[in-house]
Structures are given as C-alpha cells and as structure tokens.
Amino acid sequence: MIAAGNLLSSGGAGEGEVAMAANGEWQTYNNQMIDAARQVIEAVKARDEDKLFEVGNNALYPPCEACHQTYQKR
Ligand code: HEC
C-alpha cells in the first residue's frame, strides 16, 4: 500500500491523474494514507489486534473516503 501511495503521489496510473496529483489536497490525502499504512505495519509487527482495528478505522479509511469523494468521477 505504501508503494501504491508512492505511485499515486506522482499521479497514479489513470488518465487525468497526473493533473489531479498536482492538486494540494490530493497530496494531503495520499500522505495521510501512506502514514496510516505505516501505522498498520507497526500494529501488525506488534501483533496488536486492537491497535490494528483502531488504525484501520480511524487512520486508514478516512483518507480513502475523502479522496474518493473529491476525485472519483463515478
Ligand atoms: C489520493 C487520492 C486517493 C486515495 C488516498 C485513495 N484513492 Fe482509491 N481511487 C482514487 C481515484 C481518483 C479513483 C478512481 C480512479 C479511476 O476511476 O480512474 C480511485 C478508485 C478506487 C477503487 C476502484 C473503485 C471503482 O469504482 O472502480 C478502489 C477499490 C479504491 N480506490 C480503493 C481505495 C482504498 C481502499 C483506499 C485507502 C486505503 C484508497 N482507494 C485511497 C483516489 C484515491
């Protein structure tokens, strides 16, 4: 997922996404997602199930949702 985030930060794979990636909010959401993915890795390493659940809901999901609401066409 961090790799996907790195790809997304330079515009992803879809048409028109390079232009969207130049937009400040795109970078914000993307950075939040990358940061959350790192927290997921930490929780998994620590085998902390509660932490994993919390990070998933509170850190990982919101930037997905926010970015889709702003940029997804469908
Ligand atoms: C930086 C912005 C951004 C972030 C953050 C982001 N996405 Fe997306 N996502 C998009 C865009 C834009 C599309 C639409 C791409 C297209 O249609 O070409 C998309 C499409 C998708 C699709 C395909 C949906 C469909 O109807 O085809 C899925 C599944 C998806 N994202 C899951 C996620 C998940 C899960 C996360 C969080 C872990 C996430 N995305 C984070 C921008 C983002």
XYZ file of N, CA and C and ligand atoms in Angstrom:
265
model
N 0.835 -1.203 0.000
C 0.000 0.000 0.000
C 0.872 1.256 0.000
N 1.993 1.205 0.694
C 2.911 2.346 0.660
C 3.431 2.535 -0.762
N 3.697 1.423 -1.445
C 4.150 1.510 -2.833
C 3.069 2.131 -3.712
N 1.821 1.738 -3.477
C 0.713 2.319 -4.235
C 0.627 3.810 -3.958
N 0.868 4.191 -2.725
C 0.844 5.604 -2.360
C 1.936 6.380 -3.066
N 3.099 5.767 -3.163
C 4.186 6.436 -3.878
C 3.839 6.615 -5.348
N 3.185 5.604 -5.910
C 2.746 5.706 -7.298
C 1.690 6.800 -7.434
N 0.745 6.803 -6.498
C -0.316 7.809 -6.544
C 0.239 9.220 -6.405
N 1.293 9.395 -5.616
C 1.812 10.736 -5.388
C 2.376 11.330 -6.669
N 2.786 10.475 -7.605
C 3.280 11.017 -8.867
C 2.204 10.936 -9.941
N 0.991 10.640 -9.550
C -0.108 10.732 -10.496
C -0.822 9.431 -10.772
N -0.370 8.325 -10.204
C -1.092 7.082 -10.388
C -1.042 6.575 -11.808
N -1.986 5.698 -12.130
C -1.954 5.015 -13.409
C -3.083 5.450 -14.332
N -4.045 6.192 -13.811
C -5.226 6.523 -14.606
C -5.088 7.806 -15.397
N -5.922 7.920 -16.379
C -5.948 9.103 -17.239
C -6.355 10.333 -16.417
N -5.664 11.439 -16.623
C -6.013 12.675 -15.928
C -5.496 12.735 -14.502
N -4.881 11.671 -14.051
C -4.473 11.643 -12.652
C -3.191 12.421 -12.389
N -2.390 12.631 -13.414
C -1.194 13.447 -13.238
C -1.613 14.881 -12.891
N -2.650 15.350 -13.575
C -3.163 16.689 -13.298
C -3.736 16.765 -11.890
N -4.481 15.723 -11.505
C -5.075 15.712 -10.166
C -3.984 15.670 -9.101
N -2.889 14.967 -9.390
C -1.824 14.808 -8.411
C -1.114 16.120 -8.125
N -1.233 17.076 -9.058
C -0.612 18.374 -8.850
C -1.407 19.192 -7.831
N -2.635 18.766 -7.566
C -3.512 19.456 -6.633
C -3.094 19.168 -5.191
N -3.101 20.198 -4.369
C -2.625 20.071 -2.994
C -3.384 19.052 -2.171
N -4.700 18.994 -2.320
C -5.486 18.086 -1.484
C -5.197 16.624 -1.812
N -4.948 16.371 -3.085
C -4.593 15.001 -3.492
C -3.383 14.530 -2.687
N -2.372 15.405 -2.606
C -1.152 15.050 -1.867
C -1.441 14.859 -0.380
N -2.327 15.704 0.157
C -2.664 15.586 1.580
C -3.290 14.239 1.873
N -4.313 13.865 1.095
C -5.000 12.587 1.321
C -4.032 11.431 1.139
N -3.204 11.558 0.104
C -2.277 10.486 -0.196
C -1.253 10.301 0.935
N -0.757 11.429 1.453
C 0.202 11.333 2.551
C -0.428 10.746 3.802
N -1.697 11.094 4.044
C -2.403 10.521 5.196
C -2.512 9.011 5.043
N -2.774 8.580 3.800
C -2.925 7.147 3.554
C -1.592 6.419 3.757
N -0.508 7.009 3.261
C 0.808 6.389 3.417
C 1.179 6.300 4.892
N 0.911 7.386 5.619
C 1.203 7.414 7.045
C 0.400 6.339 7.775
N -0.875 6.204 7.401
C -1.734 5.198 8.025
C -1.221 3.793 7.724
N -0.768 3.578 6.485
C -0.256 2.259 6.110
C 0.950 1.890 6.971
N 1.782 2.893 7.276
C 2.935 2.629 8.148
C 2.467 2.233 9.545
N 1.408 2.904 10.033
C 0.873 2.569 11.354
C 0.310 1.150 11.368
N -0.295 0.748 10.254
C -0.808 -0.628 10.147
C 0.345 -1.624 10.294
N 1.446 -1.345 9.615
C 2.609 -2.234 9.697
C 3.110 -2.338 11.134
N 3.151 -1.185 11.824
C 3.579 -1.190 13.229
C 2.668 -2.092 14.063
N 1.363 -1.949 13.886
C 0.397 -2.723 14.672
C 0.540 -4.217 14.377
N 0.765 -4.538 13.114
C 0.929 -5.943 12.736
C 2.200 -6.508 13.362
N 3.267 -5.747 13.304
C 4.539 -6.178 13.898
C 4.381 -6.455 15.383
N 3.617 -5.572 16.045
C 3.416 -5.711 17.484
C 2.344 -6.751 17.803
N 1.721 -7.309 16.767
C 0.613 -8.264 16.917
C -0.468 -7.701 17.824
N -0.733 -6.417 17.652
C -1.716 -5.733 18.485
C -3.022 -5.594 17.707
N -3.948 -6.481 17.993
C -5.185 -6.535 17.219
C -6.065 -5.306 17.427
N -6.134 -4.837 18.664
C -6.946 -3.653 18.950
C -6.411 -2.437 18.213
N -5.086 -2.320 18.242
C -4.421 -1.208 17.569
C -4.673 -1.282 16.053
N -4.590 -2.473 15.514
C -4.806 -2.664 14.091
C -6.213 -2.227 13.696
N -7.181 -2.624 14.495
C -8.580 -2.271 14.253
C -8.758 -0.759 14.298
N -8.164 -0.141 15.316
C -8.296 1.299 15.512
C -7.633 2.073 14.364
N -6.426 1.661 14.006
C -5.706 2.338 12.930
C -6.465 2.197 11.609
N -7.007 0.993 11.383
C -7.762 0.750 10.160
C -8.956 1.682 10.040
N -9.703 1.790 11.115
C -10.915 2.604 11.084
C -10.647 4.098 11.121
N -9.701 4.508 11.968
C -9.529 5.929 12.239
C -8.459 6.598 11.405
N -7.470 5.839 10.956
C -6.377 6.445 10.208
C -6.400 6.052 8.736
N -6.674 4.791 8.465
C -6.557 4.334 7.077
C -7.780 4.657 6.240
N -8.964 4.446 6.782
C -10.155 4.585 5.958
C -10.516 6.025 5.588
N -10.437 6.988 6.524
C -10.871 8.359 6.192
C -10.213 8.984 4.951
N -8.884 8.889 4.768
C -8.331 9.488 3.548
C -8.810 8.801 2.271
N -9.086 7.513 2.305
C -9.653 6.820 1.127
C -10.957 7.515 0.752
N -11.811 7.604 1.764
C -13.147 8.143 1.581
C -13.097 9.601 1.115
N -12.263 10.391 1.782
C -12.188 11.814 1.466
C -11.688 12.028 0.043
N -10.669 11.262 -0.337
C -10.111 11.452 -1.676
C -11.109 10.994 -2.737
N -11.805 9.911 -2.493
C -12.783 9.437 -3.475
C -13.912 10.435 -3.646
N -14.360 11.022 -2.557
C -15.441 11.995 -2.656
C -15.024 13.200 -3.478
N -13.750 13.557 -3.377
C -13.272 14.719 -4.116
C -12.977 14.398 -5.577
N -12.391 13.229 -5.841
C -11.825 12.998 -7.167
C -12.478 11.907 -8.004
N -13.191 10.991 -7.367
C -13.721 9.895 -8.160
C -14.892 10.380 -9.001
N -14.872 10.014 -10.258
C -15.888 10.531 -11.178
C -17.231 9.828 -11.004
N -17.189 8.527 -10.692
C -18.450 7.781 -10.636
C -19.104 7.879 -9.266
C -5.043 10.433 -3.348
C -6.422 10.081 -3.635
C -6.901 8.662 -3.297
C -6.674 7.968 -2.148
C -5.957 8.427 -0.878
C -7.310 6.674 -2.315
N -7.902 6.596 -3.541
Fe -8.946 4.958 -4.270
N -9.277 5.989 -6.003
C -8.886 7.292 -6.274
C -9.395 7.688 -7.575
C -9.185 9.051 -8.232
C -10.103 6.573 -8.078
C -10.828 6.483 -9.417
C -9.842 6.035 -10.474
C -10.471 5.972 -11.812
O -11.693 5.782 -11.908
O -9.705 6.094 -12.787
C -9.999 5.525 -7.067
C -10.563 4.251 -7.190
C -10.560 3.276 -6.214
C -11.176 1.978 -6.338
C -11.927 1.462 -7.550
C -13.375 1.852 -7.391
C -14.157 1.703 -8.648
O -15.336 2.041 -8.596
O -13.597 1.297 -9.674
C -10.986 1.308 -5.166
C -11.448 -0.083 -4.793
C -10.232 2.200 -4.303
N -9.982 3.386 -4.965
C -9.859 1.893 -3.019
C -9.127 2.734 -2.177
C -8.777 2.428 -0.807
C -9.170 1.157 -0.073
C -8.054 3.492 -0.349
C -7.435 3.694 1.038
C -6.591 2.644 1.526
C -7.966 4.460 -1.434
N -8.618 3.958 -2.526
C -7.325 5.677 -1.339
C -8.143 8.115 -5.447
C -7.668 7.787 -4.183
